[in-house]
Short mmCIF file of C-alpha atoms in Angstrom, two decimals:
data_model
loop_
_atom_site.label_atom_id
_atom_site.label_comp_id
_atom_site.label_asym_id
_atom_site.label_seq_id
_atom_site.Cartn_x
_atom_site.Cartn_y
_atom_site.Cartn_z
CA GLN P 122 240.20 -121.36 -254.99
CA LEU P 123 238.07 -123.22 -257.53
CA THR P 124 236.89 -121.47 -260.62
CA GLU P 125 233.57 -122.17 -262.33
CA LYS P 126 235.44 -123.71 -265.26
CA ALA P 127 237.37 -126.08 -262.97
CA VAL P 128 234.19 -127.22 -261.25
CA VAL P 129 232.40 -127.92 -264.54
CA SER P 130 235.34 -129.89 -265.97
CA THR P 131 235.31 -132.26 -262.98
CA GLN P 132 231.62 -133.04 -263.49
CA SER P 133 231.20 -133.87 -267.17
CA THR P 134 227.58 -134.99 -266.69
CA GLY P 135 226.62 -132.04 -264.51
CA GLU P 136 225.53 -128.52 -265.31
CA LEU P 137 226.76 -125.52 -263.37
CA LYS P 138 223.81 -123.47 -262.15
CA ARG P 139 224.18 -119.99 -260.65
CA PHE P 140 221.19 -118.90 -258.60
CA SER P 141 220.24 -115.23 -258.33
CA SER P 142 221.82 -115.12 -254.86
CA GLY P 143 225.17 -116.07 -256.41
CA VAL P 144 225.18 -119.63 -255.05
CA LEU P 145 226.79 -122.07 -257.51
CA VAL P 146 225.78 -125.73 -257.71
CA VAL P 147 226.55 -128.56 -260.09
CA GLU P 148 223.33 -130.37 -260.95
CA GLY P 149 223.09 -133.66 -262.80
CA ASP P 150 219.48 -133.14 -263.89
CA ASN P 151 218.33 -130.33 -266.12
CA PHE P 152 216.50 -127.36 -264.62
CA ASN P 153 213.05 -128.35 -265.91
CA SER P 154 213.38 -131.84 -264.46
CA VAL P 155 214.48 -130.47 -261.08
CA MET P 156 211.58 -127.99 -261.02
CA ARG P 157 209.05 -130.65 -262.05
CA THR P 158 210.23 -132.99 -259.28
CA MET P 159 210.10 -130.17 -256.74
CA VAL P 160 206.59 -129.08 -257.76
CA ASP P 161 205.39 -132.71 -257.60
CA THR P 162 206.86 -133.01 -254.10
CA ILE P 163 205.17 -129.79 -252.98
CA THR P 164 201.85 -130.90 -254.48
CA LYS P 165 201.99 -134.18 -252.53
CA ASN P 166 202.65 -132.25 -249.31
CA THR P 167 200.32 -129.27 -249.99
CA CYS P 168 203.07 -126.83 -249.00
CA VAL P 169 206.68 -126.92 -247.82
CA SER P 170 209.27 -124.78 -246.12
CA ALA P 171 212.90 -124.87 -247.22
CA LEU P 172 213.68 -127.11 -244.25
CA THR P 173 210.90 -129.55 -245.14
CA LEU P 174 211.94 -129.69 -248.81
CA SER P 175 215.55 -130.22 -247.77
CA SER P 176 214.54 -133.17 -245.63
CA ILE P 177 212.15 -134.74 -248.15
CA MET P 178 214.49 -134.43 -251.14
CA ALA P 179 217.69 -135.14 -249.13
CA ILE P 180 219.42 -131.98 -250.36
CA PRO P 181 221.27 -129.25 -248.46
CA LEU P 182 219.07 -126.57 -246.88
CA MET P 183 220.68 -123.78 -248.93
CA LEU P 184 219.97 -125.67 -252.17
CA ALA P 185 216.35 -126.26 -251.13
CA ARG P 186 215.94 -122.55 -250.43
CA GLU P 187 217.49 -121.60 -253.78
CA ARG P 188 215.30 -124.04 -255.68
CA LEU P 189 212.17 -122.72 -253.98
CA MET P 190 213.14 -119.14 -254.82
CA ALA P 191 213.86 -120.14 -258.45
CA GLY P 192 210.48 -121.89 -258.64
CA GLU P 193 208.80 -118.73 -257.40
CA GLN P 194 210.74 -116.55 -259.86
CA HIS P 195 209.61 -118.81 -262.73
CA GLY P 196 205.98 -118.59 -261.61
CA LEU P 197 205.71 -122.24 -260.60
CA LEU P 198 205.32 -121.55 -256.88
CA CYS P 199 203.65 -119.03 -254.59
CA ARG P 200 204.85 -118.17 -251.11
CA ASP P 201 203.03 -117.48 -247.87
CA GLU P 202 204.98 -115.60 -245.22
CA THR P 203 203.58 -116.26 -241.75
CA GLU P 204 204.77 -115.93 -238.16
CA GLU P 205 205.67 -119.64 -238.34
CA GLY P 206 207.90 -119.16 -241.40
CA ILE P 207 207.83 -119.04 -245.18
CA PHE P 208 205.86 -121.76 -246.94
CA PHE P 209 205.70 -122.46 -250.67
CA TYR P 210 202.71 -123.79 -252.58
CA LYS P 211 202.19 -124.87 -256.16
CA ASN P 212 200.99 -121.91 -258.22
CA LEU P 213 197.50 -122.97 -259.28
CA PHE P 214 197.18 -120.01 -261.66
CA VAL P 215 199.93 -121.16 -264.03
CA GLU P 216 198.91 -123.27 -266.99
CA GLU P 217 200.46 -126.74 -267.12
CA PRO P 218 202.08 -127.66 -270.44
CA ARG P 219 200.16 -130.37 -272.24
CA GLY P 220 202.04 -133.20 -273.72
#
């Protein structure tokens, strides 16, 4: 059984991220960079499901789902639950940082 400490020590350039579901991932990019890339991807595609994001970004489905949920929790994304599935859109009501 791997501990969080053991996982982090094997990836010196990565950061251990625990999502609210309890899923642990080691990410090489910082959270803001990951979220910015995801929001840009969603903007280019109008909306995405977890499966679509997984395919576009070449990441595991579970990680795509967790990133979408984190984006929603941080107010960057909005979701639409339909009979066809759950789709995420860029939150147009959040103010973009200027810089």
